[in-house]
Short mmCIF file of C-alpha atoms in Angstrom, two decimals:
data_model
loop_
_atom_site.label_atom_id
_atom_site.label_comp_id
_atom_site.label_asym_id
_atom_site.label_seq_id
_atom_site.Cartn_x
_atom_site.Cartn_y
_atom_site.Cartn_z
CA UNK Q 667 0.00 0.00 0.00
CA UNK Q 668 2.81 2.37 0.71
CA UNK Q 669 4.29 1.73 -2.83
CA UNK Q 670 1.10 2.43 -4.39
CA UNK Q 671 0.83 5.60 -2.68
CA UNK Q 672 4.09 6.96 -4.05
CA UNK Q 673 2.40 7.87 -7.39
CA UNK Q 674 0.12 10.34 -5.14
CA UNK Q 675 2.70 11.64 -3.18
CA UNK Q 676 4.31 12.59 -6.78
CA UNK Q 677 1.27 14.88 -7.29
CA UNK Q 678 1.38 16.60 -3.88
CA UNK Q 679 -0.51 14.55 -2.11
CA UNK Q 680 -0.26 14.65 1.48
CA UNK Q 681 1.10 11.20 3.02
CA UNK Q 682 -1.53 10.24 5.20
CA UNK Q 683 -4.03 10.83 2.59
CA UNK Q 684 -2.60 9.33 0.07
CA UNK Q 685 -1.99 6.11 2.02
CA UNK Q 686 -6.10 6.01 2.87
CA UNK Q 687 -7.41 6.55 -0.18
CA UNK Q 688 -5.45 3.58 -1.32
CA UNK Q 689 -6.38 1.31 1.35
CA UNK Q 690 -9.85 2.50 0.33
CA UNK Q 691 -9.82 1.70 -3.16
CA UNK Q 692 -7.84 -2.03 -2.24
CA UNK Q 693 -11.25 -2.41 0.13
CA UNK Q 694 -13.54 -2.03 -2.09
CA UNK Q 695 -12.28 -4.03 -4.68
CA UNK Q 696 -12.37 -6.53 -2.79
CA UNK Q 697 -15.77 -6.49 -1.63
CA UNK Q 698 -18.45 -8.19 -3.08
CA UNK Q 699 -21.18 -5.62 -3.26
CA UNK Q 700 -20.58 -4.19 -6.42
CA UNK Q 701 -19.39 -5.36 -9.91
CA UNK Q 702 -16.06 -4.64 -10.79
CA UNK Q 703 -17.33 -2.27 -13.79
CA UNK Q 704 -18.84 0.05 -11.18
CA UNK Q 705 -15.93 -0.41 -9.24
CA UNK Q 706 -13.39 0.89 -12.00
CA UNK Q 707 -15.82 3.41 -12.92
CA UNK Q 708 -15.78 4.59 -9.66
CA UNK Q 709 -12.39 5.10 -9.01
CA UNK Q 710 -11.52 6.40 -12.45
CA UNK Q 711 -13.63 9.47 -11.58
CA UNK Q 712 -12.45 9.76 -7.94
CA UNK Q 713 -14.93 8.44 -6.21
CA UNK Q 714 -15.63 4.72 -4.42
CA UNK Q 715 -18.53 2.58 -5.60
CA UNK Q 716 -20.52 3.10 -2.36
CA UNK Q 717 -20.33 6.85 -2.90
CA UNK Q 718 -21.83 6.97 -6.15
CA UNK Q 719 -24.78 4.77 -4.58
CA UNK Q 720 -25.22 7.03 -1.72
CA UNK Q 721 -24.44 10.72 -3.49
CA UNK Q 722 -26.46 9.42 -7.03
CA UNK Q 723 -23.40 10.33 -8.89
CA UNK Q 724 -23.84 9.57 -12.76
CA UNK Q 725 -21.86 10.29 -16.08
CA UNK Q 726 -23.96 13.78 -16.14
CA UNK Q 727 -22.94 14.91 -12.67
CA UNK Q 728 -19.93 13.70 -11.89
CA UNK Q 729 -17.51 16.79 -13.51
CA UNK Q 730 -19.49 18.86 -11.06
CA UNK Q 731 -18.68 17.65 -7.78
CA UNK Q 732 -15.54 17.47 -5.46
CA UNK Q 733 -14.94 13.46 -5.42
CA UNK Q 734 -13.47 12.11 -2.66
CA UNK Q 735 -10.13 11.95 -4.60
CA UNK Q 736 -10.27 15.84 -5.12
CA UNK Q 737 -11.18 16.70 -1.36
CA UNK Q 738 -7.99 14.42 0.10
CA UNK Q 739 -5.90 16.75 -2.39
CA UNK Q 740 -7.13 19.32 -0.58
CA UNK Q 741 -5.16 18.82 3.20
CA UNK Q 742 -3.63 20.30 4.59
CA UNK Q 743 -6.18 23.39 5.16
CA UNK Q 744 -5.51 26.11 7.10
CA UNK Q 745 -1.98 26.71 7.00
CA UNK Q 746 0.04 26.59 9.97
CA UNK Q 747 -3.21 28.06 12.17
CA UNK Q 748 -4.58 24.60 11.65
CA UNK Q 749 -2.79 23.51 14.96
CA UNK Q 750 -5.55 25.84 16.76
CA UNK Q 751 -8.11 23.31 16.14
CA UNK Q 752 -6.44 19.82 15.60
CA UNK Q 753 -6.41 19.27 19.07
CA UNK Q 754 -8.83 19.57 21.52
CA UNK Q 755 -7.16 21.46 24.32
CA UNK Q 756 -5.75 23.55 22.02
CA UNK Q 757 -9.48 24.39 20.03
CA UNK Q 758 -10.65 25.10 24.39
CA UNK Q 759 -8.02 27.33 24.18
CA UNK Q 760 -8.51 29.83 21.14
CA UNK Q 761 -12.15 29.81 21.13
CA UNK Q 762 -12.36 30.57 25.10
CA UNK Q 763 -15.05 33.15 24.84
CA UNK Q 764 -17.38 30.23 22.71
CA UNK Q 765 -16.56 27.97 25.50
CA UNK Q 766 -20.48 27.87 26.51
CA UNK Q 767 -21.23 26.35 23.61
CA UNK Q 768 -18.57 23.73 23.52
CA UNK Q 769 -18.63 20.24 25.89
CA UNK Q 770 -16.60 20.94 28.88
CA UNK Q 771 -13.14 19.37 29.14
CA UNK Q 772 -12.21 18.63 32.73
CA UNK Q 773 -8.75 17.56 32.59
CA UNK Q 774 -5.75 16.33 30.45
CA UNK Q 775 -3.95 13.00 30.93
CA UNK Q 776 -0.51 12.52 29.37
CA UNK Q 777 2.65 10.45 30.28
CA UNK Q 778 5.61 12.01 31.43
CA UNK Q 779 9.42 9.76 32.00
CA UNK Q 780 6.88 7.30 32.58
CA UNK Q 781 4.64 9.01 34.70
CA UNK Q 782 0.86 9.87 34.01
CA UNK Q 783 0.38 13.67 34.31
CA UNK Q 784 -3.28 14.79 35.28
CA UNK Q 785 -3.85 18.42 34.38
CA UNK Q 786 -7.05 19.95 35.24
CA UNK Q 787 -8.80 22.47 32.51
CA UNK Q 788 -11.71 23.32 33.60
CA UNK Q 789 -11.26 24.12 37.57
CA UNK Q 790 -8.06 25.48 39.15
CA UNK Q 791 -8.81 24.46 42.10
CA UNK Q 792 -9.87 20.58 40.81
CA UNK Q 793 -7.19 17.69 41.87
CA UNK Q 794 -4.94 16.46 40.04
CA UNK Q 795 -4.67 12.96 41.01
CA UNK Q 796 -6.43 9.73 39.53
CA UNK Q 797 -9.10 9.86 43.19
CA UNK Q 798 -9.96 13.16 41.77
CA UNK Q 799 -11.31 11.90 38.26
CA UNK Q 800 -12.58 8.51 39.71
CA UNK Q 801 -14.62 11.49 42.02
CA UNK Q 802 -15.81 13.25 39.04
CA UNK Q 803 -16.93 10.46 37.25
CA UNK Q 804 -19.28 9.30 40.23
CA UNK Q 805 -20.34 13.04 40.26
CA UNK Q 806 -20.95 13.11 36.35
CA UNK Q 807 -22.37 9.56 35.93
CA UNK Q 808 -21.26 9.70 32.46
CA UNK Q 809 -17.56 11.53 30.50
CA UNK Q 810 -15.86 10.68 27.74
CA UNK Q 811 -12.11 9.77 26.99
CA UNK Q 812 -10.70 11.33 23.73
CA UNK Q 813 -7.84 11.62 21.72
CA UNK Q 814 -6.32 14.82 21.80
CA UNK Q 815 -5.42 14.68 18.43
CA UNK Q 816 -8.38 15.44 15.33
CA UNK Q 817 -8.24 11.59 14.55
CA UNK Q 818 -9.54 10.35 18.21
CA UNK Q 819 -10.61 7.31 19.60
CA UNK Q 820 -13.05 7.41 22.22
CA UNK Q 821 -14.04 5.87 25.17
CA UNK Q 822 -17.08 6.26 26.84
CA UNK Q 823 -17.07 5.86 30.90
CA UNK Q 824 -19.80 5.43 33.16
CA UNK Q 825 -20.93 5.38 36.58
CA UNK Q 826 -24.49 4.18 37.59
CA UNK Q 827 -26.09 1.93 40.53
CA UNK Q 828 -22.69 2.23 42.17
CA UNK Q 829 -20.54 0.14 39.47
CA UNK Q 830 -18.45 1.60 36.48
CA UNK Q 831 -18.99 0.61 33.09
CA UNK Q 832 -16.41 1.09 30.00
CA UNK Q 833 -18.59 1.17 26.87
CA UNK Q 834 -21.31 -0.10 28.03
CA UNK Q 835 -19.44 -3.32 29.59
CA UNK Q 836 -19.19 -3.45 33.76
CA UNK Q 837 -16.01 -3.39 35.10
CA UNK Q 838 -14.28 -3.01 37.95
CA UNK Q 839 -13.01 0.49 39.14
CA UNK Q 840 -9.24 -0.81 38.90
CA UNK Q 841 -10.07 -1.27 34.83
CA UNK Q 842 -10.85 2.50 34.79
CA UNK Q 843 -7.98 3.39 36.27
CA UNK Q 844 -5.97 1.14 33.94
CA UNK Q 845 -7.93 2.68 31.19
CA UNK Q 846 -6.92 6.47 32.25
CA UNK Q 847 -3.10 5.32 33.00
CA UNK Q 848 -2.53 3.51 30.10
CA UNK Q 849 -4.52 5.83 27.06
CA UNK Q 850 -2.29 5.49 23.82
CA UNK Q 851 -1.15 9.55 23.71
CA UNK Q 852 -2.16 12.53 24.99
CA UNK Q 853 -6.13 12.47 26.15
CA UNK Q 854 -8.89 15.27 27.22
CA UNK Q 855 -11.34 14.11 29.78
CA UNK Q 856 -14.78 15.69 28.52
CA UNK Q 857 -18.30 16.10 28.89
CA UNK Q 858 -20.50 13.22 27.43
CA UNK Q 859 -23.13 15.36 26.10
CA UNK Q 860 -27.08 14.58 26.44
CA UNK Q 861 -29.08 14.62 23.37
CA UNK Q 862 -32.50 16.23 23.37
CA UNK Q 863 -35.14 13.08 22.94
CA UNK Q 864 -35.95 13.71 19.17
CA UNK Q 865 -32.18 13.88 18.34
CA UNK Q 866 -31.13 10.88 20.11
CA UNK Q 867 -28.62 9.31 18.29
CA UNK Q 868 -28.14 12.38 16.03
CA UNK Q 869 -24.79 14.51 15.22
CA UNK Q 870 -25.45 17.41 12.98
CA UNK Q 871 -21.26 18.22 11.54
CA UNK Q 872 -21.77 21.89 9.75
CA UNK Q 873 -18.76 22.97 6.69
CA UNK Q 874 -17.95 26.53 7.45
CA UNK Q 875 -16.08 28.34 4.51
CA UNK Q 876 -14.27 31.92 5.42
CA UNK Q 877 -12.12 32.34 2.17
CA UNK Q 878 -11.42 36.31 2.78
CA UNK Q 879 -11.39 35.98 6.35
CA UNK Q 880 -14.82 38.63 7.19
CA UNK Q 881 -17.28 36.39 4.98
CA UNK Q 882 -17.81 33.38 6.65
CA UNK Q 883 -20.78 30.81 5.40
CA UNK Q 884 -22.20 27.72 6.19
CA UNK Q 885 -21.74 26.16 2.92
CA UNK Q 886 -22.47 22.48 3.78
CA UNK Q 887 -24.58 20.95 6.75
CA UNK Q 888 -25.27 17.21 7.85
CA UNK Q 889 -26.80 15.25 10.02
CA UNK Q 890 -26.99 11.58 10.86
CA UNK Q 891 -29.08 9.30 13.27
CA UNK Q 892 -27.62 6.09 14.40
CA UNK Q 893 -28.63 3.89 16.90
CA UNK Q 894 -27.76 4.61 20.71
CA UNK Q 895 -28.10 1.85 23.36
CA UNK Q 896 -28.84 4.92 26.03
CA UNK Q 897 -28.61 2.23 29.04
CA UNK Q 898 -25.12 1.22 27.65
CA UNK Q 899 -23.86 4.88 26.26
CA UNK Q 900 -22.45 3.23 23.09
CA UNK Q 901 -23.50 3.07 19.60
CA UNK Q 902 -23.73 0.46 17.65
CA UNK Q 903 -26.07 -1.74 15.64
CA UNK Q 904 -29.72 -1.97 16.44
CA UNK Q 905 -30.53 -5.16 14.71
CA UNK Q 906 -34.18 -5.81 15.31
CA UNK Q 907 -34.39 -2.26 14.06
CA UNK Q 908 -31.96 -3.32 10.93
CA UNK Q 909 -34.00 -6.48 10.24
CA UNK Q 910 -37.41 -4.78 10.03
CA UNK Q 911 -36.88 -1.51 8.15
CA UNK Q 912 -33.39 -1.56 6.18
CA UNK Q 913 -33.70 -2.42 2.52
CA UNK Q 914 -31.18 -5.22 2.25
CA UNK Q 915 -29.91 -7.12 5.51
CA UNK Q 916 -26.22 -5.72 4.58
CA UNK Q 917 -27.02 -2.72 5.10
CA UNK Q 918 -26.17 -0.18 8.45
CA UNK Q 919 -29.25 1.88 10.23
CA UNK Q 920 -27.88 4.83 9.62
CA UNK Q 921 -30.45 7.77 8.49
CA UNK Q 922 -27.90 10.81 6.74
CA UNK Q 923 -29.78 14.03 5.82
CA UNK Q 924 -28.76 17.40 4.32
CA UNK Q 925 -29.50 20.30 6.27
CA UNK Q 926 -31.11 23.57 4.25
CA UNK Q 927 -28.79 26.47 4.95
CA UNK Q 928 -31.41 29.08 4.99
CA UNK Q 929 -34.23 27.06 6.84
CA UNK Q 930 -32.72 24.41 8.89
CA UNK Q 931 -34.54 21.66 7.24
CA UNK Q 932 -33.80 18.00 6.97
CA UNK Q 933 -33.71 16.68 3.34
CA UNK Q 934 -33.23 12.71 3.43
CA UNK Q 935 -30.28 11.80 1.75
CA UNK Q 936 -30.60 9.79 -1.87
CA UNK Q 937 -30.38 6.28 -0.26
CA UNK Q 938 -32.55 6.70 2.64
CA UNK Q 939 -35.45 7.97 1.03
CA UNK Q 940 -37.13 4.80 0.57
CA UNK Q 941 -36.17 3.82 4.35
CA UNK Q 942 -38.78 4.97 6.97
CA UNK Q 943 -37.60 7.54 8.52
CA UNK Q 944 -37.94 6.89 12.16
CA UNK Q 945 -35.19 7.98 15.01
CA UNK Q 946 -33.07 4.06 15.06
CA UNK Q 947 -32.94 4.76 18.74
CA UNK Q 948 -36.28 5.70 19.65
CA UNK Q 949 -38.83 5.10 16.70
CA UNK Q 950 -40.21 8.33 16.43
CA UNK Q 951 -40.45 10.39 13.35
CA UNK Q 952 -37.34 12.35 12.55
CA UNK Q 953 -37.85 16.31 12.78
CA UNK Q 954 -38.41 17.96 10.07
CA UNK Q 955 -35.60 20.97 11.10
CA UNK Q 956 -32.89 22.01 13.56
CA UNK Q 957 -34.73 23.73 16.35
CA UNK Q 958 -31.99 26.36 17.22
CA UNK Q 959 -30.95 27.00 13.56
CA UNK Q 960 -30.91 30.37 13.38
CA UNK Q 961 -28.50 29.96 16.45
CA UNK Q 962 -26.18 27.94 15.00
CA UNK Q 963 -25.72 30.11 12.21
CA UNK Q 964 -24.90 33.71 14.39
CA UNK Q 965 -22.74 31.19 16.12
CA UNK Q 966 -20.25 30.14 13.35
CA UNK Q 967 -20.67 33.54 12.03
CA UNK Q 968 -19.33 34.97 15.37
CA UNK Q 969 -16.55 32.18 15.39
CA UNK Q 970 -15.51 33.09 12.21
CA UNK Q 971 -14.57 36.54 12.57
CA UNK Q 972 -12.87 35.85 16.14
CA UNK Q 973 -10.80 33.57 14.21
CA UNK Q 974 -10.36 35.27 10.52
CA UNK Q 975 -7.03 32.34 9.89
CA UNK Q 976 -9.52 29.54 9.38
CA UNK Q 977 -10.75 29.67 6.53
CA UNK Q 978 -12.16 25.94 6.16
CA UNK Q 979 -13.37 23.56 8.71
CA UNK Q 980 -16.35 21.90 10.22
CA UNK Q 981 -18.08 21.90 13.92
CA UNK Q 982 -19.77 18.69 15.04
CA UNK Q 983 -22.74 19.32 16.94
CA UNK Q 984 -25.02 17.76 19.24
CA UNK Q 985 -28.58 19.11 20.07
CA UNK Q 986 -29.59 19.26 23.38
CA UNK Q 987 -32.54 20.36 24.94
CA UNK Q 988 -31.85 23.97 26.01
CA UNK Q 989 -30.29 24.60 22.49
CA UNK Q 990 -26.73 22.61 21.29
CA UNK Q 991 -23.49 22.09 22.26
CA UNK Q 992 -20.32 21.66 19.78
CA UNK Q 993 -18.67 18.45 20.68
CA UNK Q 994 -15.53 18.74 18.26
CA UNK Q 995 -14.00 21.18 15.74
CA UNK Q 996 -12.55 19.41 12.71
CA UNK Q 997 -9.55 20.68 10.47
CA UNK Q 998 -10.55 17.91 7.91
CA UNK Q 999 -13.78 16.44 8.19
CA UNK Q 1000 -14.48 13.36 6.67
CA UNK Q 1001 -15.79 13.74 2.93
CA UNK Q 1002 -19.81 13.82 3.08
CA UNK Q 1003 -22.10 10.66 2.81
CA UNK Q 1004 -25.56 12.45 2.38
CA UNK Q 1005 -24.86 14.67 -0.78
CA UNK Q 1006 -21.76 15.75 -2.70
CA UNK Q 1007 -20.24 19.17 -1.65
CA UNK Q 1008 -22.40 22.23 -2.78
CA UNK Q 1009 -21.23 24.82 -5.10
CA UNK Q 1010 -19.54 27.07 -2.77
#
């Protein structure tokens, strides 16, 4: 796979791109979902097969849309200020005044000449020893372990009828501790945010361009429902759900629409629109728009012009019931599933 990247890397690719969108293209040709005409076809134009299912890209549309191809040409964005928002602590940092809006991070844990470090960020006067985030977690019932890096992994801990649970699964509270000690990198204790009850299972991620720095624009907005065992506090398959409503049994519960920039409305994406359109988590009918739209949009607009450098990235955002919360600010968001990229 490296080799095969090389040709990319000729062309200015960056590395880490250049190595995944070859693994990509060696995964799907060797799955069994599609022939190996729409495969080629596919990949000649920049795109993979499932993309062209899921976006309805044809011969007529194609020339008119950023493939996936095109938008990993595109890193690194931002220039050097893209270290403000690559990692977490870092994104807490710069966009201080926005930090109402954002999910709280209580503390950093790093390794030090083989020591773990605990740094608190959200209290001075927290501790700053493992008791002290075993404490919080019993206070918070619920927090999250993440990456401080864009590309995270992340853990979700939990504390209810007086056991701890890592992903859902009980443990004991030496596991958590082994779990905090032992986190591959740097990692931000954080907030496990709440979804309000018709967005359970929901993450709306919003493309903000800012080319000239004062003129900032939602250009893209998505949102996608998955199913969320809210007992557990992990995603993952909901396969009664999967066997009753999906089209084909191969096929993941997962509901992607495109959000109207001017309205807030929810427009199904291509191949959900003959799937009912029912929360995966909850069975009730999807909303038919953002609630705090208008909101959303003064928001970014505000967080634009405090920070004129960035001129492309996306917010992930999670709707809560006394408005939303931003849960992570991405440098390079992962190339859209519910429709191509629009014009701007």
């Amino acid at each position: 796979i490296r080799f095969l990247a090389f040709g990319l890397l000729a062309l200015g690719y960056n590395t880490e791109e250049a190595r995944d969108w070859v693994k990509q293209v060696y995964w799907s040709f060797r799955s069994r979902k599609y022939s190996f005409a729409q495969k080629v076809w596919a990949v000649r134009h920049g795109f993979l097969p499932e993309d062209v299912e899921r976006l309805g890209v044809t011969k007529e549309n194609c020339a008119h849309m950023i493939s996936r191809k095109e938008y990993a040409f595109l890193r690194p964005l931002n220039g050097i200020y893209s270290k403000w928002i690559t990692d977490i602590v870092s994104a807490h940092a710069v966009f201080k005044p926005y930090r109402d809006k954002m999910a709280v991070c209580y503390y950093q844990i790093c390794k030090r000449d083989g020591k773990c470090q605990i740094i608190p960020l959200y209290d001075r006067d927290a501790g700053d020893q493992m008791r002290d985030v075993i404490a919080l977690l019993k206070e918070k019932q619920r927090l999250k372990i993440r990456s401080s890096s864009e590309r995270s992994r992340t853990v979700t801990l939990s504390y209810y009828d007086k056991k701890f649970r890592i992903n859902g699964k009980r443990v004991k509270e030496k596991a958590v501790r082994h779990v905090l000690n032992n986190y591959h990198g740097i990692c931000v204790v954080m907030e496990d945010l709440v979804a309000a009850e018709p967005f359970v299972g929901g993450r709306l991620r919003v493309f903000v361009y800012n080319e000239q720095g004062d003129t900032p624009k939602i250009g893209d907005a998505f949102i996608r429902f998955r199913y969320v065992d809210r007992r557990r506090g992990d995603e993952r398959e909901n396969e009664v759900f999967k066997a009753e409503n999906a089209p084909g049994k191969d096929k993941n519960v997962v509901l992607r629409f495109s959000v109207d920039g001017d309205t807030g409305r929810l427009v199904p994406a291509a191949h959900c629109e003959d799937m009912p359109l029912r929360n995966p988590s909850t069975g009730a009918e999807i909303p038919e728009k953002i609630p705090c739209w208008q909101e959303i949009c003064d928001t970014v607009d505000s967080m634009c012009r405090f920070a004129p450098q960035l001129e492309f990235f996306a917010l992930d955002i999670v709707i809560t019931e006394d408005g939303f919360k931003i849960s992570k600010i991405q440098n390079h968001p992962a190339y859209p599933q519910a429709r191509a990229f629009s014009d701007e």
